[in-house]
Amino acid sequence: MHHVYIEDIADYDGQEVTIKGWLYNKRSSGKVQFHIIRDGTGIIQGVIAPNAIGQELYQKCDRLPQESSVILSGRVRADERAPGGYELDVTQYEIIHEADEYPITPKEHGTAFLMDHRHLWLRSSKQQAIIRVRSEVVKACRDFYDERGFVLVDAPIFTPAACEGTSTLFETEYFDTKAYLTQSGQLYMEAGAMAFGKVYCFGPTFRAEKSKTRRHLTEFWMIEPEVAYLDLEGDMRLAEEMIVYIVQRVLERRHKELKTMERDTAPLEKVVPPFPRIRYDEAVAQLVKDGLDVKWGDDFGGDEETVLSQQFDKPLIVHRFPKAIKAFYMKTDPEDGRLALGMDVLAPEGYGEIVGGGQREDDLKVLGDKIEQHHLPVEAFQWYLDLRRYGTVPHSGFGLGVERTVAWICGIPHIRETVPFPRLMHRLYP
Ligand code: 4AD
Ligand code: MG
């Protein structure tokens, strides 16, 4: 019989089909059994009568543990009361594997337990919805740049030096020398932008984050565009356009998943241009007004970001930070030497920073001095300085953190559920 995926079941009303999946749940009325089957694309209820499959198999089915793998065939019948709108009147039932007693029973479990069983937890409907949204977000990012003529330039994972400060570097042996896991593909994207004009990379990045917050992973994925001849204002527009594109895409194509997660989509529908833009100075004034203990020159943490982003119902762009709190590569504001031409995008609903970026320092001398001031090994940056020796131009880019973006879009409090197998300070298993 014809194998179909449950998500396509509506095309087969009245026909005989085969479903290959796992037993999700079951109940019995005495006369018949109802087995809820999942196959990764959806769930469907199979109605099983003893005379349809034989008494012996019927008894076996009655004792079958959750998550046993099964193949069943039967006729598709529309039923308004059924979870997916259809039921299957089962004519054949094949048990592929009788599972051990499944540890994730429908009762409530703590996060530590669920995270220890992440490889199984991924089978639950909410986790599937999150990972499907993630998959859509990644696709949307790629489509956004591909449609605009950007070239995908993959950045290396092993690197000779720090990009985002030495305090969060993962060091690893590399034959007879040391290497570091990349914190950001940015520096390589700058080389790419000088070669191709506009480029992006998408890959895993690593930070030895000792902070245990709901926004930090040690391994996370970033999408990083970089554009030659783009200034800070253009960079902010690009980030705005991209975020709108991603949110619209998820609203269009992942409505079902958002519903599974009980995500209120009204706040997401408000994500349209223009986003509010405020300078760092204004942000500090606002925070002080809200009673936070912040002074000019402080970096914002999660609390400050939450307070700022809650003032608006769209993503908020904060720009022109004190250069002392920003990375060595940021260009100094020509209008105020205390400031760097950086920008962050803070997601609404208290989600905090999802994008960091800005205009890059393009002057050889200034950049060389900054590398020294930041106590970075200048030899390891000679290739990067070459980009300022051979045809330097104003250029900008940013990085969007995939997990934080997915957490916001899904409306879930902790980013550990937005990645299939999260890596945190105290989690390396499974
Ligand atoms: O602001 P960050 O550190 O910027 C950079 O790495 C730039 N070099 C990017 C660029 O301009 N090409 O990181 C960018 C984004 C943050 O806004 C956040 O979304 C995410 O990456 N991020 C993290 N996500 C999860 N866990 C962490 N530990 C993260 N650190 C940053
Ligand atoms: Mg940042």
XYZ file of N, CA, C and O in Angstrom, residues 169-342:
696
model
N 37.300 32.926 25.061
C 37.913 32.096 24.013
C 38.040 30.633 24.446
O 38.507 30.356 25.547
N 37.653 29.726 23.574
C 37.938 28.307 23.792
C 39.246 28.003 23.089
O 39.375 28.191 21.879
N 40.191 27.505 23.868
C 41.503 27.206 23.314
C 41.589 25.709 23.060
O 41.040 24.915 23.816
N 42.272 25.354 22.005
C 42.443 23.927 21.736
C 43.838 23.668 21.176
O 44.453 24.565 20.603
N 44.336 22.465 21.394
C 45.635 22.109 20.831
C 45.505 22.010 19.323
O 44.503 21.524 18.810
N 46.553 22.468 18.640
C 46.536 22.373 17.182
C 47.940 21.973 16.742
O 48.788 22.817 16.496
N 48.191 20.670 16.714
C 49.535 20.129 16.489
C 50.502 20.758 17.480
O 50.243 20.682 18.677
N 51.541 21.465 16.992
C 52.471 22.010 17.988
C 52.182 23.470 18.324
O 53.026 24.184 18.834
N 50.947 23.897 18.025
C 50.609 25.266 18.417
C 49.204 25.273 19.014
O 48.642 24.227 19.293
N 48.666 26.476 19.230
C 47.339 26.586 19.812
C 46.372 27.187 18.789
O 46.761 28.007 17.974
N 45.130 26.751 18.859
C 44.095 27.365 18.030
C 42.934 27.739 18.937
O 42.870 27.296 20.087
N 42.055 28.560 18.419
C 40.875 28.965 19.183
C 39.637 28.666 18.348
O 39.656 28.842 17.125
N 38.599 28.241 19.017
C 37.335 28.043 18.297
C 36.760 29.417 17.985
O 36.771 30.305 18.830
N 36.246 29.573 16.785
C 35.817 30.903 16.348
C 34.713 31.484 17.231
O 33.784 30.777 17.642
N 34.822 32.767 17.506
C 33.764 33.479 18.242
C 32.818 34.172 17.285
O 31.726 34.598 17.648
N 33.272 34.343 16.040
C 32.508 35.087 15.031
C 33.251 34.964 13.713
O 34.485 34.938 13.689
N 32.507 34.865 12.618
C 33.157 34.787 11.310
C 33.499 36.162 10.740
O 34.032 36.274 9.629
N 33.183 37.197 11.489
C 33.240 38.569 10.967
C 34.536 38.949 10.243
O 34.499 39.481 9.135
N 35.680 38.684 10.877
C 36.929 39.176 10.282
C 37.131 38.555 8.898
O 37.605 39.213 7.971
N 36.720 37.305 8.767
C 36.839 36.628 7.468
C 35.813 37.153 6.472
O 36.072 37.193 5.271
N 34.663 37.565 6.999
C 33.649 38.160 6.112
C 34.143 39.506 5.576
O 33.789 39.909 4.468
N 34.948 40.207 6.360
C 35.495 41.471 5.862
C 36.402 41.203 4.655
O 36.357 41.937 3.666
N 37.186 40.128 4.754
C 38.001 39.748 3.591
C 37.080 39.383 2.427
O 37.316 39.776 1.272
N 36.009 38.670 2.745
C 35.047 38.266 1.715
C 34.394 39.466 1.052
O 34.219 39.502 -0.178
N 34.029 40.468 1.844
C 33.366 41.662 1.298
C 34.288 42.416 0.344
O 33.839 42.973 -0.662
N 35.591 42.421 0.659
C 36.537 43.108 -0.220
C 36.741 42.308 -1.520
O 37.133 42.861 -2.530
N 36.449 41.021 -1.471
C 36.567 40.177 -2.669
C 35.283 40.165 -3.487
O 35.318 40.222 -4.711
N 34.132 40.091 -2.812
C 32.850 39.881 -3.517
C 31.846 41.022 -3.373
O 30.761 40.941 -3.939
N 32.150 42.028 -2.582
C 31.225 43.154 -2.405
C 30.243 42.952 -1.278
O 30.164 43.730 -0.341
N 29.432 41.891 -1.380
C 28.506 41.592 -0.287
C 28.453 40.087 -0.057
O 28.254 39.325 -0.994
N 28.670 39.701 1.184
C 28.811 38.286 1.518
C 28.093 37.989 2.831
O 27.709 38.896 3.565
N 27.933 36.700 3.115
C 27.462 36.308 4.449
C 28.005 34.942 4.787
O 28.415 34.182 3.903
N 28.029 34.663 6.071
C 28.361 33.310 6.503
C 27.304 32.873 7.491
O 26.599 33.687 8.086
N 27.189 31.569 7.621
C 26.253 31.007 8.585
C 26.917 29.788 9.176
O 27.237 28.845 8.460
N 27.160 29.836 10.462
C 27.836 28.697 11.055
C 27.838 28.753 12.555
O 27.340 29.712 13.161
N 28.384 27.702 13.175
C 28.453 27.675 14.634
C 29.568 28.588 15.141
O 30.592 28.740 14.478
N 29.345 29.199 16.268
C 30.356 30.045 16.898
C 30.411 29.647 18.374
O 29.464 29.059 18.897
N 31.511 29.966 19.005
C 31.773 29.418 20.339
C 32.204 30.516 21.302
O 33.021 31.362 20.950
N 31.668 30.471 22.479
C 32.098 31.416 23.523
C 32.157 30.662 24.843
O 31.180 30.008 25.235
N 33.285 30.792 25.506
C 33.417 30.159 26.824
C 32.692 31.029 27.849
O 33.301 31.642 28.715
N 31.377 31.043 27.740
C 30.549 31.883 28.613
C 30.438 31.227 29.977
O 29.881 30.148 30.098
N 30.931 31.886 30.981
C 30.808 31.305 32.321
C 29.509 31.743 32.973
O 29.152 31.287 34.043
N 28.815 32.659 32.308
C 27.556 33.133 32.881
C 26.457 32.115 32.603
O 26.366 31.564 31.512
N 25.652 31.883 33.609
C 24.531 30.965 33.437
C 23.251 31.778 33.296
O 22.509 31.946 34.244
N 23.031 32.319 32.128
C 21.817 33.097 31.913
C 20.935 32.348 30.930
O 21.363 31.380 30.314
N 19.726 32.851 30.758
C 18.833 32.182 29.810
C 19.105 32.618 28.368
O 18.430 32.194 27.453
N 20.134 33.475 28.175
C 20.426 33.971 26.831
C 21.777 33.508 26.303
O 22.177 33.910 25.222
N 22.515 32.735 27.094
C 23.871 32.370 26.683
C 24.062 30.874 26.513
O 23.777 30.081 27.395
N 24.605 30.527 25.364
C 25.057 29.163 25.098
C 26.565 29.243 24.875
O 27.097 30.325 24.596
N 27.267 28.108 24.972
C 28.694 28.137 24.652
C 28.912 27.869 23.158
O 29.951 28.192 22.609
N 27.906 27.268 22.533
C 27.955 27.015 21.094
C 26.637 27.523 20.518
O 25.575 27.077 20.958
N 26.697 28.472 19.628
C 25.464 28.997 19.034
C 25.729 29.312 17.567
O 26.875 29.318 17.127
N 24.655 29.544 16.829
C 24.782 29.747 15.388
C 24.505 31.197 15.040
O 23.576 31.812 15.575
N 25.330 31.720 14.159
C 25.180 33.124 13.778
C 25.114 33.253 12.264
O 25.794 32.518 11.548
N 24.287 34.193 11.822
C 24.287 34.566 10.411
C 24.932 35.941 10.360
O 24.547 36.845 11.089
N 25.986 36.076 9.539
C 26.780 37.301 9.552
C 26.988 37.869 8.143
O 27.813 37.369 7.392
N 26.241 38.925 7.786
C 26.485 39.605 6.515
C 27.591 40.649 6.675
O 27.813 41.159 7.780
N 28.251 40.942 5.569
C 29.271 42.000 5.572
C 29.224 42.651 4.184
O 29.196 41.945 3.173
N 29.210 43.987 4.150
C 29.015 44.686 2.881
C 30.032 45.823 2.722
O 30.156 46.678 3.609
N 30.719 45.807 1.589
C 31.653 46.893 1.278
C 30.874 48.152 0.906
O 29.788 48.068 0.322
N 31.400 49.288 1.235
C 30.787 50.596 0.954
C 29.426 50.780 1.641
O 28.560 51.490 1.138
N 29.232 50.113 2.778
C 27.992 50.300 3.547
C 28.357 51.010 4.843
O 29.335 50.648 5.497
N 27.566 52.043 5.190
C 27.837 52.749 6.446
C 26.898 52.263 7.551
O 26.066 51.377 7.330
N 27.034 52.856 8.729
C 26.241 52.391 9.875
C 24.739 52.493 9.619
O 23.984 51.593 9.979
N 24.322 53.585 8.981
C 22.879 53.754 8.726
C 22.372 52.632 7.813
O 21.306 52.063 8.035
N 23.151 52.339 6.777
C 22.784 51.258 5.858
C 22.765 49.915 6.555
O 21.924 49.056 6.278
N 23.684 49.740 7.486
C 23.775 48.495 8.254
C 22.502 48.308 9.084
O 21.951 47.204 9.147
N 22.036 49.380 9.696
C 20.821 49.299 10.515
C 19.618 48.959 9.633
O 18.754 48.168 10.022
N 19.583 49.549 8.442
C 18.472 49.252 7.524
C 18.480 47.787 7.102
O 17.439 47.144 7.008
N 19.691 47.277 6.839
C 19.808 45.875 6.420
C 19.310 44.932 7.528
O 18.559 43.980 7.265
N 19.695 45.227 8.760
C 19.275 44.384 9.889
C 17.754 44.448 10.047
O 17.091 43.418 10.261
N 17.218 45.639 9.913
C 15.769 45.834 10.042
C 15.016 45.022 8.974
O 14.085 44.279 9.274
N 15.484 45.160 7.730
C 14.845 44.453 6.614
C 14.896 42.937 6.823
O 13.934 42.217 6.559
N 16.038 42.480 7.299
C 16.207 41.045 7.484
C 15.295 40.506 8.588
O 14.668 39.451 8.432
N 15.210 41.215 9.686
C 14.381 40.753 10.809
C 12.908 40.716 10.398
O 12.188 39.761 10.695
N 12.469 41.733 9.672
C 11.085 41.754 9.194
C 10.835 40.548 8.287
O 9.826 39.850 8.400
N 11.792 40.275 7.421
C 11.677 39.157 6.482
C 11.537 37.830 7.234
O 10.679 37.002 6.906
N 12.366 37.640 8.239
C 12.339 36.371 8.998
C 10.999 36.193 9.705
O 10.378 35.130 9.640
N 10.556 37.256 10.380
C 9.313 37.150 11.163
C 8.124 36.901 10.231
O 7.276 36.043 10.501
N 8.087 37.623 9.125
C 6.998 37.426 8.158
C 6.973 35.991 7.648
O 5.927 35.381 7.501
N 8.150 35.481 7.361
C 8.255 34.121 6.836
C 7.702 33.092 7.814
O 6.957 32.185 7.444
N 8.068 33.259 9.089
C 7.588 32.297 10.089
C 6.070 32.428 10.254
O 5.359 31.423 10.354
N 5.573 33.659 10.232
C 4.120 33.849 10.339
C 3.394 33.190 9.175
O 2.343 32.573 9.347
N 3.981 33.303 7.989
C 3.363 32.711 6.797
C 3.399 31.191 6.804
O 2.419 30.535 6.473
N 4.558 30.646 7.129
C 4.754 29.213 6.896
C 4.722 28.342 8.137
O 4.680 27.123 8.026
N 4.795 28.916 9.314
C 4.859 28.101 10.533
C 3.757 28.459 11.506
O 3.944 28.419 12.726
N 2.617 28.760 10.923
C 1.452 29.112 11.724
C 1.068 27.975 12.673
O 0.788 28.180 13.846
N 1.073 26.751 12.127
C 0.683 25.575 12.900
C 1.599 25.394 14.120
O 1.141 25.118 15.223
N 2.908 25.579 13.889
C 3.866 25.389 14.977
C 3.684 26.466 16.055
O 3.763 26.180 17.243
N 3.449 27.705 15.610
C 3.239 28.787 16.585
C 2.011 28.489 17.433
O 1.979 28.760 18.629
N 1.024 27.901 16.795
C -0.197 27.554 17.505
C 0.062 26.424 18.520
O -0.407 26.477 19.658
N 0.829 25.431 18.092
C 1.197 24.335 19.007
C 1.858 24.886 20.274
O 1.631 24.409 21.371
N 2.691 25.929 20.084
C 3.401 26.512 21.229
C 2.550 27.527 21.972
O 3.017 28.142 22.914
N 1.327 27.742 21.495
C 0.429 28.741 22.063
C 1.056 30.131 22.063
O 0.893 30.914 22.986
N 1.808 30.419 20.991
C 2.437 31.726 20.849
C 1.385 32.722 20.386
O 0.721 32.487 19.360
N 1.240 33.814 21.129
C 0.377 34.913 20.697
C 1.088 35.616 19.539
O 2.183 36.151 19.707
N 0.481 35.575 18.348
C 1.183 36.122 17.180
C 0.970 37.625 17.006
O 1.643 38.241 16.169
N 0.084 38.225 17.803
C -0.167 39.665 17.647
C 1.116 40.503 17.771
O 1.364 41.371 16.915
N 1.973 40.246 18.767
C 3.210 41.049 18.840
C 4.115 40.842 17.619
O 4.806 41.775 17.197
N 4.099 39.656 17.035
C 4.960 39.401 15.867
C 4.429 40.140 14.640
O 5.205 40.589 13.784
N 3.109 40.272 14.560
C 2.532 40.975 13.411
C 2.872 42.466 13.411
O 2.804 43.130 12.382
N 3.276 42.975 14.573
C 3.657 44.402 14.659
C 5.089 44.659 14.186
O 5.541 45.810 14.161
N 5.811 43.605 13.850
C 7.218 43.767 13.470
C 7.320 44.208 12.012
O 7.508 43.407 11.106
N 7.123 45.514 11.796
C 7.217 46.107 10.464
C 8.111 47.346 10.555
O 8.237 47.929 11.635
N 8.741 47.719 9.442
C 9.599 48.899 9.491
C 8.766 50.184 9.628
O 7.592 50.154 9.235
N 9.326 51.272 10.123
C 10.693 51.376 10.654
C 10.766 50.976 12.120
O 9.806 51.155 12.853
N 11.917 50.432 12.521
C 12.145 50.155 13.939
C 12.621 51.448 14.604
O 13.321 52.249 13.973
N 12.262 51.646 15.869
C 12.813 52.810 16.572
C 14.337 52.685 16.693
O 14.867 51.576 16.804
N 15.005 53.841 16.621
C 16.464 53.870 16.772
C 16.788 54.877 17.866
O 16.313 56.010 17.809
N 17.561 54.484 18.848
C 18.014 55.458 19.846
C 19.510 55.335 20.044
O 20.092 54.253 19.869
N 20.126 56.468 20.382
C 21.562 56.471 20.657
C 21.793 55.890 22.051
O 20.910 55.931 22.908
N 23.001 55.394 22.276
C 23.363 54.879 23.602
C 23.087 55.932 24.685
O 22.534 55.614 25.744
N 23.449 57.185 24.412
C 23.235 58.280 25.384
C 21.774 58.339 25.829
O 21.474 58.446 27.008
N 20.896 58.263 24.826
C 19.460 58.334 25.125
C 19.010 57.108 25.925
O 18.146 57.216 26.797
N 19.601 55.970 25.577
C 19.238 54.734 26.281
C 19.607 54.838 27.758
O 18.822 54.463 28.636
N 20.800 55.372 28.041
C 21.225 55.532 29.443
C 20.254 56.463 30.171
O 19.789 56.155 31.280
N 19.907 57.583 29.535
C 18.979 58.534 30.162
C 17.646 57.857 30.472
O 17.076 58.039 31.554
N 17.190 57.057 29.541
C 15.917 56.351 29.737
C 15.997 55.376 30.909
O 15.084 55.306 31.741
N 17.111 54.647 30.978
C 17.276 53.662 32.057
C 17.333 54.335 33.419
O 16.735 53.865 34.392
N 18.032 55.469 33.480
C 18.124 56.222 34.737
C 16.724 56.672 35.151
O 16.324 56.552 36.314
N 15.982 57.152 34.147
C 14.605 57.588 34.415
C 13.749 56.432 34.959
O 12.877 56.626 35.807
N 14.041 55.225 34.479
C 13.304 54.055 34.953
C 13.839 53.507 36.272
O 13.446 52.431 36.713
N 14.804 54.235 36.835
C 15.271 53.859 38.166
C 16.396 52.839 38.196
O 16.716 52.298 39.246
N 17.033 52.558 37.042
C 18.154 51.615 37.062
C 19.447 52.340 37.410
O 19.620 53.520 37.098
N 20.330 51.602 38.035
C 21.607 52.171 38.462
C 22.618 52.036 37.314
O 23.445 51.145 37.309
N 22.494 52.942 36.350
C 23.353 52.882 35.161
C 23.993 54.247 34.964
O 23.348 55.265 35.154
N 25.272 54.238 34.602
C 25.885 55.518 34.239
C 26.569 55.405 32.882
O 26.864 54.302 32.411
N 26.814 56.569 32.292
C 27.431 56.616 30.974
C 28.738 55.831 31.013
O 29.538 56.019 31.925
N 28.911 54.957 30.059
C 30.140 54.151 30.000
C 29.897 52.701 30.379
O 30.707 51.832 30.071
N 28.776 52.417 31.051
C 28.459 51.030 31.411
C 27.955 50.264 30.199
O 27.276 50.820 29.342
N 28.297 48.975 30.183
C 27.726 48.102 29.160
C 26.358 47.644 29.658
O 26.141 47.573 30.871
N 25.455 47.360 28.747
C 24.136 46.897 29.168
C 24.135 45.385 29.359
O 24.696 44.647 28.563
N 23.507 44.947 30.419
C 23.320 43.514 30.626
C 21.876 43.155 30.293
O 21.112 44.001 29.806
N 21.523 41.936 30.611
C 20.177 41.451 30.321
C 19.086 42.344 30.907
O 18.078 42.624 30.249
N 19.283 42.816 32.145
C 18.254 43.631 32.797
C 18.010 44.934 32.052
O 16.871 45.323 31.800
N 19.103 45.604 31.692
C 18.969 46.887 30.983
C 18.289 46.667 29.628
O 17.410 47.433 29.238
N 18.730 45.613 28.939
C 18.133 45.330 27.623
C 16.632 45.064 27.741
O 15.848 45.520 26.921
N 16.278 44.308 28.778
C 14.865 43.986 28.965
C 14.052 45.259 29.180
O 13.023 45.473 28.533
N 14.536 46.129 30.064
C 13.806 47.368 30.354
C 13.685 48.228 29.091
O 12.600 48.737 28.771
N 14.797 48.339 28.354
C 14.763 49.172 27.135
C 13.795 48.603 26.099
O 12.974 49.326 25.534
N 13.898 47.302 25.871
C 13.097 46.723 24.788
C 11.617 46.712 25.132
O 10.774 46.714 24.244
N 11.302 46.738 26.423
C 9.889 46.717 26.806
C 9.177 48.046 26.564
O 7.965 48.122 26.661
N 9.940 49.087 26.240
C 9.310 50.385 25.983
C 8.660 50.451 24.597
O 7.946 51.385 24.297
N 9.023 49.473 23.760
C 8.538 49.524 22.374
C 7.884 48.203 22.003
O 8.195 47.180 22.595
N 6.980 48.243 21.011
C 6.412 46.970 20.580
C 7.026 46.483 19.266
O 6.487 45.631 18.586
N 8.194 47.063 18.940
C 8.958 46.572 17.787
C 10.392 46.381 18.245
O 10.770 46.905 19.290
N 11.205 45.691 17.452
C 12.622 45.645 17.812
C 13.194 47.061 17.903
O 12.770 47.952 17.169
N 14.128 47.231 18.824
C 14.722 48.554 19.083
C 16.198 48.518 18.680
O 16.916 47.589 19.066
N 16.619 49.539 17.910
C 18.041 49.612 17.546
C 18.720 50.660 18.434
O 18.302 51.815 18.478
N 19.742 50.217 19.153
C 20.552 51.130 19.970
C 21.884 51.290 19.249
O 22.489 50.294 18.833
N 22.342 52.522 19.068
C 23.585 52.724 18.317
C 24.504 53.744 18.982
O 24.118 54.457 19.886
N 25.746 53.771 18.495
C 26.770 54.696 18.978
C 27.049 54.527 20.477
O 26.663 55.332 21.305
N 27.728 53.426 20.767
C 28.107 53.073 22.141
C 29.466 53.694 22.485
O 30.256 53.999 21.580
N 29.775 53.808 23.772
C 31.136 54.215 24.142
C 32.122 53.201 23.569
O 31.883 51.991 23.681
N 33.187 53.678 22.962
C 34.056 52.711 22.281
C 34.780 51.806 23.269
O 35.151 50.686 22.930
N 34.927 52.275 24.528
C 35.640 51.466 25.526
C 34.938 50.133 25.807
O 35.587 49.178 26.232
N 33.630 50.038 25.588
C 32.929 48.778 25.893
C 32.716 47.928 24.649
O 32.048 46.912 24.693
N 33.304 48.384 23.529
C 33.066 47.634 22.286
C 34.362 47.040 21.731
O 35.456 47.416 22.139
N 34.218 46.131 20.792
C 35.356 45.391 20.239
C 36.332 46.313 19.497
O 35.973 47.419 19.079
N 37.569 45.807 19.332
C 38.652 46.608 18.754
C 38.383 47.055 17.325
O 38.905 48.061 16.872
N 37.569 46.295 16.596
C 37.423 46.554 15.153
C 36.404 47.632 14.817
O 36.213 47.979 13.668
N 35.690 48.151 15.818
C 34.632 49.128 15.512
C 35.216 50.485 15.171
O 36.158 50.943 15.802
N 34.593 51.136 14.193
C 35.076 52.439 13.757
C 34.653 53.494 14.768
O 33.535 53.488 15.276
N 35.583 54.412 15.057
C 35.267 55.524 15.952
C 34.346 56.504 15.225
O 34.519 56.760 14.035
N 33.371 57.035 15.966
C 32.432 57.996 15.381
C 33.194 59.282 15.039
O 33.751 59.916 15.936
N 33.232 59.671 13.761
C 33.992 60.887 13.407
C 33.411 62.144 14.064
O 34.112 63.142 14.222
N 32.145 62.069 14.492
C 31.523 63.239 15.133
C 31.704 63.285 16.642
O 31.401 64.299 17.273
N 32.124 62.196 17.233
C 32.349 62.163 18.679
C 33.335 61.049 18.982
O 32.985 59.867 18.973
N 34.583 61.429 19.245
C 35.675 60.469 19.423
C 35.495 59.504 20.576
O 36.240 58.533 20.700
N 34.501 59.736 21.445
C 34.276 58.819 22.570
C 33.462 57.599 22.135
O 33.362 56.631 22.854
N 32.852 57.716 20.956
C 31.862 56.710 20.555
C 32.341 55.797 19.431
O 33.178 56.183 18.619
N 31.766 54.601 19.398
C 32.018 53.667 18.300
C 30.756 53.568 17.453
O 29.643 53.646 17.978
N 30.946 53.355 16.148
C 29.805 53.249 15.228
C 29.216 51.839 15.261
O 29.132 51.160 14.248
N 28.815 51.434 16.453
C 28.222 50.105 16.615
C 26.727 50.207 16.805
O 26.196 51.271 17.121
